[in-house]
CSV table of C-alpha atoms in Angstrom, one decimal:
chain,number,residue,atom,x,y,z
A,7,MET,CA,13.9,14.2,-18.4
A,8,PRO,CA,15.3,13.6,-14.9
A,9,ILE,CA,17.4,16.0,-13.0
A,10,GLU,CA,20.1,15.3,-10.5
A,11,VAL,CA,18.9,14.6,-6.9
A,12,SER,CA,15.5,15.9,-7.8
A,13,ASP,CA,13.7,13.5,-10.1
A,14,ALA,CA,13.9,10.6,-10.9
A,15,GLY,CA,18.0,-8.3,-4.3
A,16,TRP,CA,15.0,-10.0,-4.7
A,17,LEU,CA,15.4,-11.0,-8.3
A,18,SER,CA,19.1,-11.7,-8.1
A,19,ASP,CA,17.9,-15.2,-7.4
A,20,VAL,CA,16.6,-15.4,-11.0
A,21,PHE,CA,20.1,-15.7,-12.2
A,22,LYS,CA,21.1,-18.4,-9.8
A,23,SER,CA,20.4,-21.9,-11.0
A,24,SER,CA,18.8,-24.1,-8.4
A,25,ALA,CA,18.3,-27.1,-10.7
A,26,LYS,CA,19.6,-30.3,-9.3
A,27,PRO,CA,21.2,-32.9,-11.5
A,28,GLY,CA,18.6,-35.3,-12.8
A,29,LYS,CA,18.7,-38.9,-11.8
A,30,SER,CA,20.0,-41.3,-14.3
A,31,PRO,CA,17.2,-43.5,-15.8
A,32,LYS,CA,17.0,-47.0,-14.3
A,33,HIS,CA,18.4,-49.8,-16.4
A,34,HIS,CA,16.3,-52.8,-16.7
A,35,SER,CA,18.0,-56.2,-17.6
A,36,SER,CA,16.7,-57.9,-20.7
A,37,PRO,CA,15.2,-61.4,-20.4
A,38,LYS,CA,17.9,-64.1,-20.1
A,39,HIS,CA,18.6,-65.9,-23.3
A,40,ALA,CA,21.5,-67.3,-25.1
A,41,THR,CA,23.6,-64.7,-27.0
A,42,SER,CA,25.8,-65.6,-29.9
A,43,PRO,CA,29.4,-64.4,-30.1
A,44,LYS,CA,28.5,-62.4,-33.2
A,45,ARG,CA,25.6,-60.6,-31.3
A,46,ALA,CA,27.9,-60.0,-28.3
A,47,THR,CA,30.5,-58.3,-30.5
A,48,LEU,CA,27.9,-56.1,-32.2
A,49,ALA,CA,26.4,-55.1,-28.8
A,50,LYS,CA,29.9,-54.2,-27.6
A,51,ARG,CA,30.5,-52.0,-30.6
A,52,ALA,CA,27.1,-50.3,-30.2
A,53,ALA,CA,27.8,-49.6,-26.6
A,54,LEU,CA,31.2,-48.0,-27.4
A,55,ALA,CA,29.6,-45.9,-30.1
A,56,LYS,CA,27.1,-44.2,-27.7
A,57,PRO,CA,28.2,-40.7,-26.5
A,58,ALA,CA,28.8,-40.3,-22.8
A,59,ALA,CA,25.9,-38.9,-20.8
A,60,SER,CA,26.1,-35.1,-20.3
A,61,SER,CA,26.7,-33.9,-16.8
A,62,LYS,CA,24.6,-30.8,-17.7
A,63,PRO,CA,21.1,-32.2,-18.5
A,64,ARG,CA,19.6,-28.6,-18.6
A,65,ASN,CA,22.0,-27.6,-21.4
A,66,VAL,CA,21.4,-30.8,-23.3
A,67,ARG,CA,17.6,-30.3,-23.1
A,68,LEU,CA,17.8,-26.7,-24.5
A,69,ALA,CA,20.3,-27.6,-27.2
A,70,ALA,CA,18.1,-30.5,-28.3
A,71,LEU,CA,14.8,-28.5,-28.7
A,72,GLY,CA,14.8,-27.6,-32.3
A,73,PRO,CA,11.4,-27.8,-34.0
A,74,VAL,CA,10.3,-31.0,-32.3
A,75,THR,CA,7.1,-31.2,-30.3
A,76,LEU,CA,7.8,-31.2,-26.5
A,77,ASN,CA,5.8,-32.3,-23.6
A,78,PRO,CA,4.5,-29.0,-21.9
A,79,SER,CA,5.5,-30.3,-18.5
A,80,ALA,CA,9.2,-30.3,-19.6
A,81,LEU,CA,8.9,-26.5,-20.1
A,82,ARG,CA,7.6,-25.6,-16.7
A,83,PRO,CA,9.6,-22.7,-15.1
A,84,ALA,CA,12.4,-23.9,-12.8
A,85,ALA,CA,12.3,-23.0,-9.1
A,86,SER,CA,14.6,-20.0,-9.7
A,87,THR,CA,12.2,-18.3,-12.0
A,88,CYS,CA,9.5,-15.8,-10.8
A,89,ASN,CA,5.7,-16.2,-10.9
A,90,PRO,CA,4.5,-13.5,-13.3
A,91,SER,CA,1.1,-13.2,-11.5
A,92,LYS,CA,2.9,-12.3,-8.2
A,93,PHE,CA,5.8,-10.4,-9.6
A,94,ARG,CA,5.2,-6.7,-8.7
A,95,ILE,CA,6.5,-4.0,-11.1
A,96,VAL,CA,6.1,-0.4,-10.2
A,97,LEU,CA,5.8,1.9,-13.3
A,98,ASP,CA,6.8,5.3,-12.1
A,99,VAL,CA,5.3,8.1,-14.2
A,100,GLY,CA,8.1,10.6,-14.3
A,101,HIS,CA,7.3,14.1,-12.9
A,102,THR,CA,3.9,15.4,-11.8
A,103,ALA,CA,1.1,17.5,-12.9
A,104,GLU,CA,2.5,20.4,-10.8
A,105,SER,CA,6.1,19.9,-12.0
A,106,GLU,CA,5.7,18.7,-15.6
A,107,GLY,CA,9.3,18.1,-16.6
A,108,ALA,CA,10.6,19.1,-20.0
A,109,MET,CA,8.5,20.9,-22.6
A,110,SER,CA,8.3,19.4,-26.0
A,111,ALA,CA,9.1,21.2,-29.3
A,112,ARG,CA,5.3,21.7,-29.7
A,113,ASN,CA,4.6,22.9,-26.1
A,114,VAL,CA,3.4,19.6,-24.6
A,115,ALA,CA,4.6,18.7,-21.2
A,116,GLU,CA,6.8,15.7,-20.6
A,117,PHE,CA,4.5,14.5,-17.9
A,118,VAL,CA,1.7,14.0,-20.5
A,119,PHE,CA,4.0,11.8,-22.6
A,120,ASN,CA,5.2,9.9,-19.6
A,121,HIS,CA,1.7,9.1,-18.4
A,122,ARG,CA,0.4,7.9,-21.7
A,123,LEU,CA,3.4,5.6,-22.3
A,124,ALA,CA,3.3,4.2,-18.8
A,125,GLN,CA,-0.4,3.4,-19.2
A,126,ARG,CA,0.3,1.5,-22.4
A,127,ILE,CA,3.2,-0.4,-20.8
A,128,GLU,CA,0.9,-1.3,-17.8
A,129,GLN,CA,-1.8,-2.6,-20.2
A,130,LYS,CA,0.8,-4.7,-22.1
A,131,LEU,CA,2.3,-6.2,-19.0
A,132,LYS,CA,-1.0,-7.1,-17.4
A,133,ALA,CA,-2.1,-8.7,-20.7
A,134,GLU,CA,1.0,-10.9,-20.5
A,135,GLY,CA,0.1,-12.1,-17.0
A,136,PHE,CA,2.0,-9.6,-14.8
A,137,ALA,CA,-1.1,-8.8,-12.8
A,138,GLU,CA,0.6,-7.0,-10.0
A,139,THR,CA,1.9,-4.2,-12.3
A,140,MET,CA,1.2,-0.9,-10.6
A,141,LEU,CA,1.1,2.6,-12.1
A,142,LEU,CA,2.7,5.1,-9.7
A,143,LEU,CA,1.4,8.7,-10.1
A,144,THR,CA,2.8,11.3,-7.7
A,145,GLU,CA,1.6,14.7,-6.8
A,146,GLY,CA,3.4,17.8,-5.7
A,147,LYS,CA,6.6,19.7,-6.7
A,148,ALA,CA,9.6,17.9,-8.0
A,149,ARG,CA,11.7,17.5,-4.8
A,150,ARG,CA,8.8,16.6,-2.6
A,151,SER,CA,7.4,14.2,-5.1
A,152,LEU,CA,10.7,12.3,-5.1
A,153,VAL,CA,10.3,11.3,-1.5
A,154,LYS,CA,6.7,10.3,-2.0
A,155,ARG,CA,7.4,8.1,-5.0
A,156,VAL,CA,10.3,6.3,-3.4
A,157,ALA,CA,8.4,5.7,-0.2
A,158,ALA,CA,5.4,4.4,-2.2
A,159,ALA,CA,7.6,2.0,-4.1
A,160,ASN,CA,9.3,0.7,-1.0
A,161,ASP,CA,6.0,0.3,0.9
A,162,LEU,CA,4.6,-1.7,-2.0
A,163,GLN,CA,7.6,-4.1,-1.7
A,164,ALA,CA,8.0,-4.1,-5.4
A,165,ASN,CA,10.3,-6.5,-7.2
A,166,LEU,CA,11.2,-4.0,-9.9
A,167,PHE,CA,11.0,-0.3,-10.3
A,168,LEU,CA,10.9,1.3,-13.8
A,169,SER,CA,10.7,5.1,-14.1
A,170,ILE,CA,9.3,6.4,-17.4
A,171,HIS,CA,10.6,9.7,-18.9
A,172,HIS,CA,11.1,11.5,-22.2
A,173,ASP,CA,14.2,13.4,-23.0
A,174,SER,CA,15.2,17.0,-23.7
A,175,VAL,CA,18.7,18.6,-24.1
A,176,PRO,CA,20.7,21.2,-22.1
A,177,ASN,CA,19.5,24.8,-22.7
A,178,LYS,CA,22.7,25.6,-24.7
A,179,PHE,CA,21.5,23.4,-27.6
A,180,LEU,CA,18.0,24.9,-27.8
A,181,GLU,CA,16.8,27.0,-30.8
A,182,GLU,CA,13.7,29.1,-31.1
A,183,TRP,CA,10.8,28.6,-33.5
A,184,GLU,CA,7.1,29.3,-33.7
A,185,PHE,CA,4.4,26.6,-33.5
A,186,GLU,CA,0.7,27.4,-33.9
A,187,GLY,CA,1.3,31.1,-33.2
A,188,LYS,CA,3.3,30.4,-30.0
A,189,LYS,CA,7.0,30.6,-29.4
A,190,SER,CA,8.7,27.4,-28.6
A,191,ARG,CA,12.2,25.9,-28.4
A,192,PHE,CA,13.6,22.8,-30.1
A,193,SER,CA,16.8,20.9,-30.8
A,194,ASP,CA,16.8,18.5,-33.8
A,195,ARG,CA,20.5,17.7,-33.1
A,196,PHE,CA,19.9,14.6,-30.9
A,197,SER,CA,17.4,11.8,-30.7
A,198,GLY,CA,17.0,8.3,-29.3
A,199,TYR,CA,16.3,6.5,-26.0
A,200,SER,CA,18.6,6.0,-23.0
A,201,VAL,CA,18.6,3.6,-20.0
A,202,PHE,CA,20.0,4.7,-16.6
A,203,VAL,CA,21.1,2.9,-13.5
A,204,SER,CA,22.7,4.0,-10.2
A,205,HIS,CA,25.6,2.3,-8.5
A,206,GLY,CA,24.0,3.6,-5.3
A,207,ASN,CA,21.0,1.2,-5.7
A,208,PRO,CA,21.2,-1.6,-3.1
A,209,ASP,CA,20.9,-4.2,-5.8
A,210,PHE,CA,23.0,-2.5,-8.6
A,211,LYS,CA,23.9,-5.8,-10.3
A,212,THR,CA,20.3,-6.8,-10.8
A,213,SER,CA,19.3,-3.3,-11.8
A,214,LEU,CA,22.1,-3.4,-14.5
A,215,SER,CA,20.9,-6.9,-15.6
A,216,PHE,CA,17.4,-5.5,-16.3
A,217,ALA,CA,18.8,-2.4,-17.9
A,218,GLU,CA,20.8,-4.5,-20.3
A,219,LEU,CA,17.7,-6.5,-21.2
A,220,LEU,CA,15.7,-3.4,-21.7
A,221,GLY,CA,18.3,-1.7,-23.9
A,222,LYS,CA,18.6,-4.9,-25.9
A,223,GLU,CA,14.8,-5.1,-26.5
A,224,MET,CA,14.6,-1.5,-27.4
A,225,LYS,CA,17.3,-2.1,-30.0
A,226,ALA,CA,15.4,-5.2,-31.2
A,227,GLN,CA,12.5,-2.9,-31.9
A,228,GLY,CA,14.7,-1.0,-34.4
A,229,LEU,CA,15.3,2.0,-32.0
A,230,GLN,CA,18.6,3.7,-31.5
A,231,TYR,CA,20.0,5.0,-28.2
A,232,ALA,CA,21.0,8.6,-27.6
A,233,GLU,CA,24.8,8.7,-27.8
A,234,GLN,CA,25.3,12.3,-26.8
A,235,TYR,CA,25.4,11.5,-23.0
A,236,SER,CA,28.8,10.0,-23.5
A,237,GLN,CA,30.2,13.0,-25.3
A,238,ALA,CA,32.2,15.9,-23.8
A,239,ILE,CA,29.8,18.5,-25.3
A,240,MET,CA,27.2,17.5,-22.7
A,241,GLY,CA,29.3,19.1,-19.9
A,242,ARG,CA,27.9,18.3,-16.5
A,243,HIS,CA,25.2,16.2,-18.1
A,244,ARG,CA,27.7,13.7,-19.5
A,245,ARG,CA,27.3,10.2,-18.1
A,246,PRO,CA,29.5,7.1,-18.1
A,247,LEU,CA,28.3,4.7,-20.9
A,248,LEU,CA,28.2,1.2,-19.4
A,249,ASN,CA,27.3,-0.6,-22.6
A,250,LYS,CA,27.7,1.0,-26.1
A,251,GLN,CA,25.6,-1.7,-27.7
A,252,THR,CA,22.4,-1.2,-25.6
A,253,GLY,CA,22.7,2.4,-24.5
A,254,VAL,CA,22.9,1.8,-20.7
A,255,TYR,CA,24.3,4.7,-18.7
A,256,SER,CA,25.3,5.2,-15.1
A,257,TYR,CA,23.5,8.1,-13.4
A,258,ASP,CA,24.4,7.6,-9.7
A,259,GLU,CA,22.8,10.8,-8.4
A,260,LEU,CA,19.2,10.0,-9.3
A,261,VAL,CA,17.2,9.7,-6.2
A,262,VAL,CA,14.6,7.3,-7.6
A,263,LEU,CA,17.3,4.9,-8.6
A,264,ARG,CA,19.6,5.3,-5.6
A,265,THR,CA,17.1,5.2,-2.7
A,266,THR,CA,14.6,2.5,-3.8
A,267,ARG,CA,15.1,-0.8,-2.1
A,268,MET,CA,14.6,-2.9,-5.2
A,269,PRO,CA,16.2,-3.1,-8.6
A,270,ALA,CA,15.5,0.2,-10.3
A,271,VAL,CA,15.9,1.5,-13.9
A,272,LEU,CA,15.0,4.8,-15.6
A,273,LEU,CA,14.0,4.8,-19.2
A,274,GLU,CA,14.2,7.9,-21.4
A,275,ALA,CA,12.0,6.7,-24.1
A,276,GLY,CA,13.0,9.3,-26.7
A,277,SER,CA,13.5,13.0,-27.3
A,278,ILE,CA,10.5,15.2,-27.4
A,279,ILE,CA,12.5,18.3,-28.0
A,280,ASN,CA,13.5,16.9,-31.4
A,281,ARG,CA,10.7,17.9,-33.7
A,282,ASP,CA,10.6,14.8,-35.8
A,283,GLU,CA,11.0,12.4,-32.9
A,284,GLU,CA,8.3,14.2,-30.9
A,285,LEU,CA,5.8,13.3,-33.6
A,286,LYS,CA,6.9,9.7,-33.4
A,287,MET,CA,6.7,9.6,-29.6
A,288,ASP,CA,3.2,11.0,-29.8
A,289,SER,CA,2.0,8.1,-32.0
A,290,PRO,CA,0.3,4.9,-30.8
A,291,GLU,CA,2.6,2.9,-33.0
A,292,ARG,CA,5.7,4.1,-31.1
A,293,ARG,CA,4.1,3.6,-27.8
A,294,ASP,CA,3.3,0.0,-28.8
A,295,MET,CA,6.9,-0.5,-29.9
A,296,ILE,CA,8.3,0.7,-26.6
A,297,SER,CA,5.8,-1.2,-24.5
A,298,SER,CA,6.5,-4.4,-26.4
A,299,GLY,CA,10.2,-3.9,-25.8
A,300,VAL,CA,9.6,-3.3,-22.1
A,301,THR,CA,7.3,-6.3,-21.8
A,302,ALA,CA,9.8,-8.6,-23.6
A,303,ALA,CA,12.6,-7.4,-21.2
A,304,VAL,CA,10.4,-8.1,-18.1
A,305,ARG,CA,9.5,-11.6,-19.3
A,306,GLU,CA,13.1,-12.4,-19.9
A,307,PHE,CA,14.1,-10.8,-16.5
A,308,CYS,CA,11.4,-12.9,-14.8
A,309,ASP,CA,12.5,-16.1,-16.6
A,310,PRO,CA,15.8,-15.9,-18.4
A,311,ARG,CA,14.9,-19.0,-20.5
A,312,TRP,CA,12.2,-17.0,-22.3
A,313,ALA,CA,14.7,-15.6,-24.7
A,314,ILE,CA,15.5,-19.2,-25.8
A,315,LEU,CA,12.2,-21.0,-25.4
A,316,GLY,CA,9.7,-18.2,-26.2
A,317,ALA,CA,6.6,-17.8,-24.1
A,318,LEU,CA,6.0,-20.9,-21.9
């Protein structure tokens, strides 16, 4: 779980079409021969029946795909898309071994959850061709580690920064219980993922674009977002909800989102203070679901046509 000011546009070109209108096919005259009046009349009717050529060949091509077999060369990425093999994603493992973040309902540090999930996402992305995906592990106390992780991401000249976290709740919602002979705290009141962006990021619009895709893909995996951040009961932890469909919130004060020099998003993958959800977050199945959602979002972010065409 990130805390204020202490934790936690290259790709804008992806959304600009650089496609040039295609050249009209050359018309070849047919061999000269005598044409009867009847044939001339039929030819004229046929010409009038033909629809006018579209001024948007790209849209026509997409609309006409259907189940037909296409020439692979027709599906090559346009100049505005990125090259997955060179697209550099920094996966920031939230918190550090010295400052472990929130404690789960069963006394497991958030950092452990963050590290395992980030590793799975890294594996998934690399398997999909994003070879430049990099796992960012930072050492030190919370505040010092923030400077290090931002500096590292900026030095790597990453194209996208994604910080991985797991959620808790404000102390006022916590209850006590005993697990394996040890006292612990929990709150089963809230659950779900959240996606955060900062208006302070130098490429906020692109950050928001990826956040929207990420939230959409998390929802497509059957997951629900945490609605409590938009409610008054959260007090100073309340955040503006930018999209009530995908669970994207604004968190302008987060250093890792505000001071990185590339599009940046923070994912709270789920609540580990909720006893039932903690068990799910600890399972390989849930890590696979989330990593699949992240990978799908990155693919579509890199090439917006992926959502329509599928993998090229």
